[in-house]
Amino acid sequence: MGNLSYLRYLHLNDNELYGNIPLSLINRDLEELNLDDNHLMANDLSLIAWLDKLNPTWATTQTPYSGPSLVLFSFTTYSVMENEGQATITVIRIGASDGAVSVDYATSDDTAKTGSDYIATSGTLNWADGDAADKTFTVEIIDDEILENDNLILSLNNATGAVLGSANTAVLTIRDNIGDKLECAEVTEIPPAECEVLVALYKSTGGANWKYQNG
């Protein structure tokens, strides 16, 4: 959502939307936003501040979701630095908490490939009767020598005792730790001092909004 640079007006009020508002919603060019009268939540303080400024009534008009039990990803996009070793993915249960619930999870390739970028994983998450706590699973990340950002797909299937929420698929982006791999002594296209500044800038931003080009 944050990449839709030409988006100026977004009205999603009264749509029975539920779940966490993603940080990617932030769009500095957005002029109007209306999320009133849904079942939404926000956890990030910078996101909350942005929402409060653009849509002051969003928080006070949300009501708890009271429909049947739903299971879904906490967000539709996740990211992890390649050298962190693993990504923790959260699945939430909202709505009615009576009855036991289970759901299967799995990973699949997109631009990230099993065995070279990450270790494929699958399994089942379980909630007991009355249990509404968040559940997590991890995806093991492989730190390779190739400079690239890759995506893999996360999916939820075969829910029992509950209904799959709309966020039943998500994308995990593996961001390359280029700052740990780049040796400025080997760079000939720019002066070493400039290279050091670029590497420091990359590290300070965690690699956000950087692209790699070979050749």
GROMACS .gro file of N, CA, C and O in nm, residues 1 4-5 7-10 25-34 50 54:
model
   76
    1MET      N    1   0.082  -0.120   0.000
    1MET     CA    2   0.000   0.000   0.000
    1MET      C    3   0.086   0.126   0.000
    1MET      O    4   0.057   0.223  -0.065
    4LEU      N    5   0.196   0.280  -0.342
    4LEU     CA    6   0.100   0.337  -0.436
    4LEU      C    7   0.113   0.489  -0.430
    4LEU      O    8   0.034   0.559  -0.368
    5SER      N    9   0.214   0.541  -0.498
    5SER     CA   10   0.250   0.682  -0.484
    5SER      C   11   0.144   0.777  -0.537
    5SER      O   12   0.143   0.894  -0.501
    7LEU      N   13  -0.185   0.726  -0.502
    7LEU     CA   14  -0.308   0.714  -0.424
    7LEU      C   15  -0.325   0.836  -0.335
    7LEU      O   16  -0.236   0.871  -0.258
    8ARG      N   17  -0.439   0.902  -0.345
    8ARG     CA   18  -0.465   1.022  -0.267
    8ARG      C   19  -0.583   1.005  -0.172
    8ARG      O   20  -0.587   1.070  -0.067
    9TYR      N   21  -0.682   0.923  -0.208
    9TYR     CA   22  -0.802   0.908  -0.128
    9TYR      C   23  -0.830   0.759  -0.107
    9TYR      O   24  -0.834   0.682  -0.203
   10LEU      N   25  -0.848   0.720   0.019
   10LEU     CA   26  -0.875   0.580   0.051
   10LEU      C   27  -0.987   0.574   0.155
   10LEU      O   28  -0.968   0.613   0.270
   25LEU      N   29   0.066   0.035   0.509
   25LEU     CA   30  -0.041   0.127   0.471
   25LEU      C   31   0.008   0.271   0.465
   25LEU      O   32  -0.046   0.353   0.391
   26ILE      N   33   0.111   0.303   0.542
   26ILE     CA   34   0.159   0.441   0.548
   26ILE      C   35   0.197   0.490   0.408
   26ILE      O   36   0.279   0.430   0.340
   27ASN      N   37   0.134   0.598   0.369
   27ASN     CA   38   0.161   0.662   0.240
   27ASN      C   39   0.164   0.812   0.265
   27ASN      O   40   0.061   0.872   0.297
   28ARG      N   41   0.281   0.871   0.254
   28ARG     CA   42   0.297   1.012   0.289
   28ARG      C   43   0.220   1.104   0.196
   28ARG      O   44   0.197   1.220   0.229
   29ASP      N   45   0.177   1.056   0.079
   29ASP     CA   46   0.104   1.140  -0.015
   29ASP      C   47  -0.047   1.128  -0.001
   29ASP      O   48  -0.121   1.198  -0.070
   30LEU      N   49  -0.093   1.039   0.086
   30LEU     CA   50  -0.237   1.020   0.103
   30LEU      C   51  -0.299   1.144   0.166
   30LEU      O   52  -0.249   1.195   0.267
   31GLU      N   53  -0.407   1.193   0.108
   31GLU     CA   54  -0.472   1.314   0.157
   31GLU      C   55  -0.596   1.283   0.241
   31GLU      O   56  -0.629   1.359   0.332
   32GLU      N   57  -0.665   1.174   0.210
   32GLU     CA   58  -0.784   1.136   0.285
   32GLU      C   59  -0.781   0.987   0.314
   32GLU      O   60  -0.748   0.906   0.227
   33LEU      N   61  -0.816   0.953   0.439
   33LEU     CA   62  -0.824   0.812   0.480
   33LEU      C   63  -0.942   0.797   0.573
   33LEU      O   64  -0.961   0.876   0.666
   34ASN      N   65  -1.024   0.695   0.548
   34ASN     CA   66  -1.137   0.666   0.637
   34ASN      C   67  -1.144   0.516   0.661
   34ASN      O   68  -1.176   0.439   0.571
   50TRP      N   69   0.039   0.809   1.260
   50TRP     CA   70  -0.001   0.847   1.123
   50TRP      C   71  -0.151   0.835   1.105
   50TRP      O   72  -0.216   0.922   1.047
   54LEU      N   73  -0.432   1.140   1.019
   54LEU     CA   74  -0.508   1.142   0.893
   54LEU      C   75  -0.655   1.104   0.913
   54LEU      O   76  -0.742   1.150   0.838
   0.00000   0.00000   0.00000
